[in-house]
């Protein structure tokens, strides 16, 4: 990580003109947290993260991150590979608990509830904060069972017809109903990649979460499937808060209202998406979005 | 420059190409040779076993006319009648010219001592036969059997044969009258062990194997799978689990006779369980197969893609639900395969069972888990150790039966794997 940091910095040295900020950047070591530029905080947030640090063993992967996630917004997380976007995203529903040697410190709240509190159970938490993964990962079961699994284990339904309603509503919201309604009993793994990803989204929204985390949901998809998912995200944000990690800045610009830029474990800048892409305040953000590195 | 510049790298690649293909051909040839050699040995093995054993599936019978003399059945208990005397009488009446004591003995020798049990059963089932004359096929002695199967050479000098010239003449007479026949050897599949080769069967050993394996399966599968699931999915990864893992791998490599000694010390001497029984044998084999099942189950749990676990956890399944609903069904085919391979291992295991006394000579068919019993491989070992020529073919026949069971188990393993395999 140290060496990666140095090469990245020397890359900037070679290309970036703004010497004033540069000297400031190079003078800082990685382990001292950088101030976050922009406006990471919002009024009446859905989730709040304060002084979040994540360690993989001895190695620090997330460095003192403070950010709020608003209600009914899409917030995009961008940044060069390995900067900790996925790691941060996984803090929000405590998926990092499942990784051997991963340690999270700091205060993360969902509607004011500390998710690391001893009384908080991860099972309902993950029902409230759903997740869609980079690679579509439907269960090797039928399409129906894929969507029905969450409501079943959480006991959201009393009988079969309620379950069918939920499955249909979720598939409709995920825009997969038309394609899947005639083959609900066929395996979900038999769908195309884009359909599988929408199936995973349907599976996530079937348990009525409040927040949906998406880790590069379109990276394995073609442009048309991507467009469908993006449309879907725009619709979903009426009901849910969506945190999306993406490598495509166009995608971030298209789907999100706010954007957060990560760099080597630091949250560098947060702001309205338009503003970030037109008028970045931090040198690193500007370098990244103008494609100078990353 | 008219000529397009040749790419020097491509030239180098082309030069190396031949060598690469030659290496591949060499390797393929080696592989094919190895496979061929293995097949040859397999064929030789099967051929030698089958050629020396197939005759055991036939058995020689001699027809005699028995008069159930009422004088013999004076006692209330019909079973106490002197059945051998009935047979002797019938043989004597067939060959009245035989009078010398020695010759009579030789004559009676042709009939198996087991024939009197056959008569006893007949009378038991149908007492009305007393006083009647019946024509019955009884089993011939094993030496007669060997002679008719061509395993005794008639041209050898009399002193080197187990059938002397007079006996040969009697047998030829009987054969001329159509009173000797070879039929399918039911006795081999329905009887227990015996000192008389013509009375010895593998049913006792098969039952013993069945009860033993039932114990082994019903203990080692649940314990093994539970241990694997715990170690793989729930146990914290620390030094203790590392030590456990290393030791499980070590246990899998421990010579099986050591398990036998352990079973002798623990189950028989300490817990006082009955010696020579399927319970003890099954427990010993459980100890032996557990490491195999645990290792196979862990490997198949490891091969379940992590994305499935993430998917389940990501929508709020508890760890137990994740394991039970998603990981286990995917890992089950591998676990079953491992279990059946472990069972096949246990089916063929001899050494540890010798230690817990399952090597005893047991005539009765075991009826339960606590009856003295022996198992198929031990039966093979016992027969192979017997001096009679007839036990030799029995040994091969028993090996065939054991192999058939092994093939069946492997077929079941393949079937289960195909059946439960979840297509992606
Ligand atoms: N399971 C793990 N164990 C140890 N280190 C890890 C683990 N997962 C991630 N890291 C490290 O943490 C840092 C952040 O990783 P992360 O996966 O969050 O990056 P990312 O921003 O999502 O990258 P990408 O855009 O390539 O997905 C990296 O340096 C990575 O090597
Ligand atoms: Mg990532």
PDB file of N, CA and C in Angstrom, chain B residues 5-22:
ATOM      1  N   UNK B   5       8.569  -6.652 -43.603  1.00  0.00           N
ATOM      2  CA  UNK B   5       9.544  -7.043 -42.589  1.00  0.00           C
ATOM      3  C   UNK B   5       9.020  -8.241 -41.811  1.00  0.00           C
ATOM      4  N   UNK B   6       9.836  -9.303 -41.751  1.00  0.00           N
ATOM      5  CA  UNK B   6       9.370 -10.468 -40.979  1.00  0.00           C
ATOM      6  C   UNK B   6       9.549 -10.185 -39.502  1.00  0.00           C
ATOM      7  N   UNK B   7       8.610 -10.713 -38.776  1.00  0.00           N
ATOM      8  CA  UNK B   7       8.624 -10.494 -37.330  1.00  0.00           C
ATOM      9  C   UNK B   7       9.564 -11.510 -36.689  1.00  0.00           C
ATOM     10  N   UNK B   8      10.668 -11.066 -36.131  1.00  0.00           N
ATOM     11  CA  UNK B   8      11.639 -12.024 -35.582  1.00  0.00           C
ATOM     12  C   UNK B   8      11.059 -12.868 -34.454  1.00  0.00           C
ATOM     13  N   UNK B   9      10.138 -12.279 -33.719  1.00  0.00           N
ATOM     14  CA  UNK B   9       9.548 -13.044 -32.611  1.00  0.00           C
ATOM     15  C   UNK B   9       8.802 -14.260 -33.142  1.00  0.00           C
ATOM     16  N   UNK B  10       8.065 -14.028 -34.265  1.00  0.00           N
ATOM     17  CA  UNK B  10       7.305 -15.139 -34.841  1.00  0.00           C
ATOM     18  C   UNK B  10       8.241 -16.251 -35.300  1.00  0.00           C
ATOM     19  N   UNK B  11       9.386 -15.860 -35.884  1.00  0.00           N
ATOM     20  CA  UNK B  11      10.346 -16.888 -36.302  1.00  0.00           C
ATOM     21  C   UNK B  11      10.760 -17.746 -35.131  1.00  0.00           C
ATOM     22  N   UNK B  12      11.041 -17.062 -34.029  1.00  0.00           N
ATOM     23  CA  UNK B  12      11.464 -17.818 -32.845  1.00  0.00           C
ATOM     24  C   UNK B  12      10.356 -18.761 -32.402  1.00  0.00           C
ATOM     25  N   UNK B  13       9.127 -18.237 -32.399  1.00  0.00           N
ATOM     26  CA  UNK B  13       7.996 -19.071 -31.990  1.00  0.00           C
ATOM     27  C   UNK B  13       7.904 -20.285 -32.887  1.00  0.00           C
ATOM     28  N   UNK B  14       8.038 -20.060 -34.221  1.00  0.00           N
ATOM     29  CA  UNK B  14       7.908 -21.175 -35.156  1.00  0.00           C
ATOM     30  C   UNK B  14       8.986 -22.217 -34.948  1.00  0.00           C
ATOM     31  N   UNK B  15      10.191 -21.709 -34.638  1.00  0.00           N
ATOM     32  CA  UNK B  15      11.275 -22.664 -34.431  1.00  0.00           C
ATOM     33  C   UNK B  15      10.977 -23.555 -33.212  1.00  0.00           C
ATOM     34  N   UNK B  16      10.439 -22.960 -32.190  1.00  0.00           N
ATOM     35  CA  UNK B  16      10.159 -23.732 -30.970  1.00  0.00           C
ATOM     36  C   UNK B  16       8.948 -24.633 -31.092  1.00  0.00           C
ATOM     37  N   UNK B  17       8.132 -24.359 -32.134  1.00  0.00           N
ATOM     38  CA  UNK B  17       6.834 -25.021 -32.231  1.00  0.00           C
ATOM     39  C   UNK B  17       6.944 -26.541 -32.272  1.00  0.00           C
ATOM     40  N   UNK B  18       7.897 -27.002 -33.119  1.00  0.00           N
ATOM     41  CA  UNK B  18       8.041 -28.438 -33.319  1.00  0.00           C
ATOM     42  C   UNK B  18       8.346 -29.116 -31.989  1.00  0.00           C
ATOM     43  N   UNK B  19       9.276 -28.480 -31.262  1.00  0.00           N
ATOM     44  CA  UNK B  19       9.702 -29.054 -29.997  1.00  0.00           C
ATOM     45  C   UNK B  19       8.505 -29.158 -29.046  1.00  0.00           C
ATOM     46  N   UNK B  20       7.695 -28.117 -29.060  1.00  0.00           N
ATOM     47  CA  UNK B  20       6.540 -28.113 -28.160  1.00  0.00           C
ATOM     48  C   UNK B  20       5.571 -29.232 -28.499  1.00  0.00           C
ATOM     49  N   UNK B  21       5.312 -29.384 -29.810  1.00  0.00           N
ATOM     50  CA  UNK B  21       4.380 -30.443 -30.203  1.00  0.00           C
ATOM     51  C   UNK B  21       4.943 -31.799 -29.867  1.00  0.00           C
ATOM     52  N   UNK B  22       6.306 -31.924 -30.052  1.00  0.00           N
ATOM     53  CA  UNK B  22       6.908 -33.212 -29.749  1.00  0.00           C
ATOM     54  C   UNK B  22       6.730 -33.519 -28.257  1.00  0.00           C
TER      55      UNK B  22
END
